[in-house]
Short mmCIF file of C-alpha atoms and ligand atoms in Angstrom, two decimals:
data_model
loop_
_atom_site.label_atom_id
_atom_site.label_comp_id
_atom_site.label_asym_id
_atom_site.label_seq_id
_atom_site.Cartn_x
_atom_site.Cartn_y
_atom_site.Cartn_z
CA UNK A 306 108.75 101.36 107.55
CA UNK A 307 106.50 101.99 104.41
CA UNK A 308 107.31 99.80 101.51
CA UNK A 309 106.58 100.45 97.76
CA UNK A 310 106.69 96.55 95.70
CA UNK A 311 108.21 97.86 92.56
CA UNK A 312 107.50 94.62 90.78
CA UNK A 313 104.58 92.19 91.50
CA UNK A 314 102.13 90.33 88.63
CA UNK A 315 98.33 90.46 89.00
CA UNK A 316 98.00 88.82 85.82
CA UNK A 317 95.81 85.59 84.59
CA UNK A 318 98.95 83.63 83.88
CA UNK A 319 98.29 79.90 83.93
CA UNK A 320 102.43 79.40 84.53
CA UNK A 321 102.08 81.91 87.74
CA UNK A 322 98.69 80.28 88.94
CA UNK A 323 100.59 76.34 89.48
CA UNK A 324 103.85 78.27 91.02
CA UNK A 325 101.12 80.08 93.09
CA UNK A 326 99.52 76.82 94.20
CA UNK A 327 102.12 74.47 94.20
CA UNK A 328 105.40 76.32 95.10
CA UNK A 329 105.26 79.39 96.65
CA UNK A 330 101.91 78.45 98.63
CA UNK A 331 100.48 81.74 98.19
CA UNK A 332 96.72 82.97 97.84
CA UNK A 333 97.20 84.24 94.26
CA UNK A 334 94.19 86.87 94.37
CA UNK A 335 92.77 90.25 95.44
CA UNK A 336 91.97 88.89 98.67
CA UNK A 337 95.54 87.33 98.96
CA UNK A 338 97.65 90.44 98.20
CA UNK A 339 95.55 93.05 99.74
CA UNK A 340 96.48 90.72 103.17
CA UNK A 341 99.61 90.46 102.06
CA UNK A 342 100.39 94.12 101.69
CA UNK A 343 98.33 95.27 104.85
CA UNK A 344 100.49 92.83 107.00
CA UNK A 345 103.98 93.91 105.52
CA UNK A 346 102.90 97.76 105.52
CA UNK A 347 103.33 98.01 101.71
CA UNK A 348 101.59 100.75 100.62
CA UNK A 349 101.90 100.44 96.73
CA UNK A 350 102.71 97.56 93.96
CA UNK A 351 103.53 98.11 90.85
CA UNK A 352 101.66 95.22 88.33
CA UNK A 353 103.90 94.40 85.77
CA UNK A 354 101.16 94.14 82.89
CA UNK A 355 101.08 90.63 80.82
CA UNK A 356 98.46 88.58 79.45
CA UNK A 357 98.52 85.46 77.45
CA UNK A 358 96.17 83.86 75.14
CA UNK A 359 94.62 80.54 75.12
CA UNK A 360 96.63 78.28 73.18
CA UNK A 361 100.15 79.38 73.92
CA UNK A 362 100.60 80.76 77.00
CA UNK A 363 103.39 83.18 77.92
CA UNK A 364 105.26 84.21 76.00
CA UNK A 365 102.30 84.83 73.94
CA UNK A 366 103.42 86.49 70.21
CA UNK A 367 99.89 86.66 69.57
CA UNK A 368 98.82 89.43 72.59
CA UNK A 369 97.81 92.76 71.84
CA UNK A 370 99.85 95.65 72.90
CA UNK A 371 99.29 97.27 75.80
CA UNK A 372 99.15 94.59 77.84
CA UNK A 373 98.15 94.91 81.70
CA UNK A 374 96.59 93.13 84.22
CA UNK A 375 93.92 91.09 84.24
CA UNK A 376 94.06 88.57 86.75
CA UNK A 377 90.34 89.53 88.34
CA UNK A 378 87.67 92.07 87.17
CA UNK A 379 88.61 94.88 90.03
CA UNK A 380 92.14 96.00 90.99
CA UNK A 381 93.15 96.65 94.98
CA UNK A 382 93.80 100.37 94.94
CA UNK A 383 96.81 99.61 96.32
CA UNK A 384 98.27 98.34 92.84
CA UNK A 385 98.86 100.39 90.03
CA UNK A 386 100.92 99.04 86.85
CA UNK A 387 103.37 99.17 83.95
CA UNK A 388 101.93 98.56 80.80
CA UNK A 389 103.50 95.51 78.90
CA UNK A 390 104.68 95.65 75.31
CA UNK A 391 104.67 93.01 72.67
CA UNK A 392 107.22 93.82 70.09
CA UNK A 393 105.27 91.98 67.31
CA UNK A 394 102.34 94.35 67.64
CA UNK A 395 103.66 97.59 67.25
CA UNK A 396 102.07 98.86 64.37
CA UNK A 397 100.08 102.26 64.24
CA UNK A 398 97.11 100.64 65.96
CA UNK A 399 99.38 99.29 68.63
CA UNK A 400 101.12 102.20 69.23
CA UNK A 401 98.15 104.57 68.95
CA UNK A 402 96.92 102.03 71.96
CA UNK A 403 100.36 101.85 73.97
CA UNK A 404 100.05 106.31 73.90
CA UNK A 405 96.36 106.11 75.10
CA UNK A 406 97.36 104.03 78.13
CA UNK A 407 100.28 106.08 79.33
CA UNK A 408 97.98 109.03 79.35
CA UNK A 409 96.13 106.79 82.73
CA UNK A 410 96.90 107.79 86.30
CA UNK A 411 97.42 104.46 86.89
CA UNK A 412 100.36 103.51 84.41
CA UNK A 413 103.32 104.59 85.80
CA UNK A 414 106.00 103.31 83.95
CA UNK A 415 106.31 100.43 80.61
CA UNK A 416 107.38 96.71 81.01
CA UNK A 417 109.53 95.30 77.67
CA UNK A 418 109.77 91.29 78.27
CA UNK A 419 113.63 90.73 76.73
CA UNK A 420 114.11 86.94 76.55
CA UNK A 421 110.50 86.05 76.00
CA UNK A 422 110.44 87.88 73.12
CA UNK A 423 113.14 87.45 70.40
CA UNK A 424 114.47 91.18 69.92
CA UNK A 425 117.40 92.87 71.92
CA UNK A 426 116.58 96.01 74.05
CA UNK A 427 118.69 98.01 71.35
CA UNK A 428 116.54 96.35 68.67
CA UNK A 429 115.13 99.49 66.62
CA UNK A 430 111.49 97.54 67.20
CA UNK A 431 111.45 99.48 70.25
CA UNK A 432 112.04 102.96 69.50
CA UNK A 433 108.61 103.98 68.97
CA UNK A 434 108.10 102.77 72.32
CA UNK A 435 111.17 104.86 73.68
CA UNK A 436 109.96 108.17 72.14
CA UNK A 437 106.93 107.37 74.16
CA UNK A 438 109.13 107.03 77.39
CA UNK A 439 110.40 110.03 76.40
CA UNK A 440 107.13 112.04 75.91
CA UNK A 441 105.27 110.79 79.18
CA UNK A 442 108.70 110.87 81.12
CA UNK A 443 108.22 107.04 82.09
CA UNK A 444 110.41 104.84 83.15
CA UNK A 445 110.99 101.30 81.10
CA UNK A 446 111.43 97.90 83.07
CA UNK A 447 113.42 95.45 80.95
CA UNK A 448 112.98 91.46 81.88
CA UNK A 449 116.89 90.47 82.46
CA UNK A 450 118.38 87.46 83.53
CA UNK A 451 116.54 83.60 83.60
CA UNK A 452 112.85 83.27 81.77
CA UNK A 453 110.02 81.51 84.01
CA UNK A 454 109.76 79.63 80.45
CA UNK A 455 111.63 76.61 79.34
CA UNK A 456 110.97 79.09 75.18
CA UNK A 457 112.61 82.09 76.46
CA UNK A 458 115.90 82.81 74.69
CA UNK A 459 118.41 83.77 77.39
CA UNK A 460 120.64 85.79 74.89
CA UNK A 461 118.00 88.45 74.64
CA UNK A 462 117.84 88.62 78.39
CA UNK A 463 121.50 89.02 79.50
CA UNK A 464 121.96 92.27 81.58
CA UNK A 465 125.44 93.36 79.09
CA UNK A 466 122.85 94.34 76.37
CA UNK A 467 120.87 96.95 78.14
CA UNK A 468 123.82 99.15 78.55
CA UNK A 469 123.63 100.36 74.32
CA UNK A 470 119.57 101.70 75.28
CA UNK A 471 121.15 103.54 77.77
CA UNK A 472 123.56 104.93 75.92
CA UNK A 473 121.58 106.12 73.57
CA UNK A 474 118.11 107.57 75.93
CA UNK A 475 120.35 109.35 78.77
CA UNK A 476 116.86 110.82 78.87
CA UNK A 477 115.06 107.60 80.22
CA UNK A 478 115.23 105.79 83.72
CA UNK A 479 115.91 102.33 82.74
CA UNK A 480 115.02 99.43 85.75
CA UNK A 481 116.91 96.02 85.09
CA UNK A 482 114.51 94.17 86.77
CA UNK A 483 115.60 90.72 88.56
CA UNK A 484 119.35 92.22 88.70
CA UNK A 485 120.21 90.09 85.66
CA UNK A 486 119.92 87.23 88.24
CA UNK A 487 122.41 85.09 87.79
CA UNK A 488 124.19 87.70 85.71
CA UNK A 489 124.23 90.31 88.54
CA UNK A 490 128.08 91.06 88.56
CA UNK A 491 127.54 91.72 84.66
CA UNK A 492 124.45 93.79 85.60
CA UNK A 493 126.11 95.61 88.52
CA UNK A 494 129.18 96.92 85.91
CA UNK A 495 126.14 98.67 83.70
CA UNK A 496 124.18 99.72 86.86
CA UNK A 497 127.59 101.27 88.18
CA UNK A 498 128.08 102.83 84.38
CA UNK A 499 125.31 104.42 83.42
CA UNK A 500 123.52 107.26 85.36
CA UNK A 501 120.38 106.45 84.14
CA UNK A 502 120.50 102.29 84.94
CA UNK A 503 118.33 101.02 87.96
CA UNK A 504 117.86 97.55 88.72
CA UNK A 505 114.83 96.09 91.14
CA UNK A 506 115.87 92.71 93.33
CA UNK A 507 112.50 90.86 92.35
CA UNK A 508 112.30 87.50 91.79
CA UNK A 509 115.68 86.39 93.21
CA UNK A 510 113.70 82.97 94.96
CA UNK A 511 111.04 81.25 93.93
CA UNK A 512 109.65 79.76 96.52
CA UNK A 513 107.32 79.57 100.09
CA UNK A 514 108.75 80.11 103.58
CA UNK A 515 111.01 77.15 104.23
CA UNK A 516 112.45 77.77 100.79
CA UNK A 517 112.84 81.15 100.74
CA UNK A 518 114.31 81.15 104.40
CA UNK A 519 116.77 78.44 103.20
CA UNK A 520 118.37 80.05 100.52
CA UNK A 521 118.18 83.41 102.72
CA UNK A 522 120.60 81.35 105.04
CA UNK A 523 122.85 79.20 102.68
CA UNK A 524 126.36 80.09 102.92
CA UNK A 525 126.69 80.46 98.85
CA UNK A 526 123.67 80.67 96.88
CA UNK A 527 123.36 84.08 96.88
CA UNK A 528 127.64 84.92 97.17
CA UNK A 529 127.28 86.24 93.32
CA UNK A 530 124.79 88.44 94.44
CA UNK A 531 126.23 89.82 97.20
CA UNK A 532 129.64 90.57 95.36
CA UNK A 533 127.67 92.16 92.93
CA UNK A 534 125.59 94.74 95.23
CA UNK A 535 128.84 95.82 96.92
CA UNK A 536 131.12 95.72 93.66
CA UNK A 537 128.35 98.67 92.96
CA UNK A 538 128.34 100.25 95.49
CA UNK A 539 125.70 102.54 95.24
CA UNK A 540 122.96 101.20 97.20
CA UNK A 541 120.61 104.14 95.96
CA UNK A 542 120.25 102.88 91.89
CA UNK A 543 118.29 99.40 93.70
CA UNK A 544 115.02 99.40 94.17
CA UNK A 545 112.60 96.28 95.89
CA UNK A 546 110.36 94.39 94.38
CA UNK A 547 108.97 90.57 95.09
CA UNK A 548 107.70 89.25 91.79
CA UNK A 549 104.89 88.26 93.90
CA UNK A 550 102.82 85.31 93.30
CA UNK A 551 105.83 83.41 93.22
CA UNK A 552 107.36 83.87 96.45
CA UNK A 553 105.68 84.81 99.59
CA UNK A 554 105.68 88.70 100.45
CA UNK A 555 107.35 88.97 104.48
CA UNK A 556 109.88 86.20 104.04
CA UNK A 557 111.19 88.20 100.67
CA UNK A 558 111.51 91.52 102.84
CA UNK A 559 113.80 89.87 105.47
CA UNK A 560 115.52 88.31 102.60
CA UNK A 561 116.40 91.83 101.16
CA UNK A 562 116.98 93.46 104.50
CA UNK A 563 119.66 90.93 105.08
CA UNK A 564 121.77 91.81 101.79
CA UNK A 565 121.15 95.68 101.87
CA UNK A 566 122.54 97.61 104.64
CA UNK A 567 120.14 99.22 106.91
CA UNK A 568 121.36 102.82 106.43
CA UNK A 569 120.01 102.42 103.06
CA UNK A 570 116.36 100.67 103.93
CA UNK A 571 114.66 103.37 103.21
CA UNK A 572 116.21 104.51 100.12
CA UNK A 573 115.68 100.53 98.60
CA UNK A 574 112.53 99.78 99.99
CA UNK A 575 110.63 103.39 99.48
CA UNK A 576 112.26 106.61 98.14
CA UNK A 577 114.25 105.39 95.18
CA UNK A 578 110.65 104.25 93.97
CA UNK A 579 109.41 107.38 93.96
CA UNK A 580 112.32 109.33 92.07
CA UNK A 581 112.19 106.38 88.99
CA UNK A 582 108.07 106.33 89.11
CA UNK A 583 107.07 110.09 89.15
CA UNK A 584 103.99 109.21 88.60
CA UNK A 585 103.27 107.61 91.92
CA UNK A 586 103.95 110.96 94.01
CA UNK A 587 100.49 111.60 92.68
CA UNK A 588 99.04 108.34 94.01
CA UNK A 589 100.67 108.45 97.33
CA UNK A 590 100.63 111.82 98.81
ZN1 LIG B 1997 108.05 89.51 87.14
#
């Protein structure tokens, strides 16, 4: 089966370099993911662009918007990206930017960071960046559920407060990325709502093999999510995605095999990608 990674970092993050090295054992590189890919038959990732600066790390109020990826000089081809917004630099010049990116073959959708950045998705910060959406017919990824960083602000990040943005942009595909994880039933009731609300199953372990294949098999960790996906039930709004460096790629795929069922693989792991990203027809075929 041919597998689209709707969610993966290729980013010089310091925070995703240690989990890299240290937890997830992974070779956090071009080399590393180009293996990774080729041995799990994924055939695209979509980078979900961040930087940070030098002093603060993420999340960085300081970065320019667009932000994208920057983890090594070249890109595999295999990886194309959604540009990341910082809400403090949204000005003309930042906008100006942000619209001069979209235009790019290669940015096929925009990443908003809720929780590591103090605004709400509804927050009228954002609506430049909507009318954007709107224009280039792109997609927007929120961050929902826990932040990788101990100065996130969970509020933000809750999956309840996507469902006023959809509301009000019937005319954008929105992707609650993570599942609002551990706020998936939550996330499942505005998934189930709202035509236009998709949610990706990145990031749901942290962790290398042994981890990730002990949580895969523990009778309870992962009953909340499971409710949630069937309370749904409508396997076609979820789309996968690993949040790869910070959990190995072909332990993660048997991981979501395991809680989808197989008549819908190939709607979760390939097509769904390709009706929320129009964009990537282009790249692909
Ligand atoms: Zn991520």
């Amino acid at each position: 089966m041919k597998i689209i990674d709707v969610h993966m970092h290729f980013s010089n993050i310091e925070e995703f370099k240690k989990t890299a090295r240290n937890i997830s054992k992974v070779d956090y590189s071009y080399e590393g993911i180009v293996k990774e890919y080729q041995r799990s038959n994924i055939v695209l990732g979509i980078g979900m662009g961040l930087t940070e600066g030098e002093k603060e790390g993420f999340p960085d109020p300081s970065t320019s918007t667009p932000m994208g990826l920057d983890l090594e000089e070249r890109i595999p081809a295999s990886i194309v990206y959604c540009v990341g917004v910082n809400p403090h630099h949204l000005n003309d010049e930042g906008l100006k930017a942000l619209e001069k990116t979209l235009q790019q073959p290669e940015v096929v959708g925009i990443k908003v960071y809720l929780g590591y950045y103090p605004y709400y998705a509804y927050d009228e910060i954002y609506d430049p960046v909507y009318q954007l959406a709107i224009k280039y017919q792109l997609p927007v990824v929120f961050h929902t559920g826990d932040t990788y960083s101990e100065r996130g602000l969970l509020k933000y990040s809750h999956p309840l407060t996507l469902d006023e943005v959809a509301v009000k942009y019937r005319e954008i595909n929105f992707i609650m990325a993570h599942f609002g994880d551990p706020w998936c039933l939550d996330g499942a009731e505005v998934v189930y709502k709202n035509r236009n609300m998709y949610a990706d199953l990145s990031g749901l372990i942290v962790g290398d093999v042994e981890e990730s294949n002990r949580l895969k098999d523990s009778p309870i960790f992962f009953n909340h999510l499971k409710h949630a996906l069937v309370y749904c039930n409508n396997y076609s709004k979820f789309l996968f995605g690993t949040d790869w460096p910070l959990v190995p790629i072909a332990p993660y795929i048997e991981f979501v095999k395991e809680i989808i069922p197989e008549e819908y693989h190939e709607d979760v792991f390939f097509n769904t990608a390709l009706k929320v990203f129009p964009k990537i027809k282009k790249i692909l075929f």
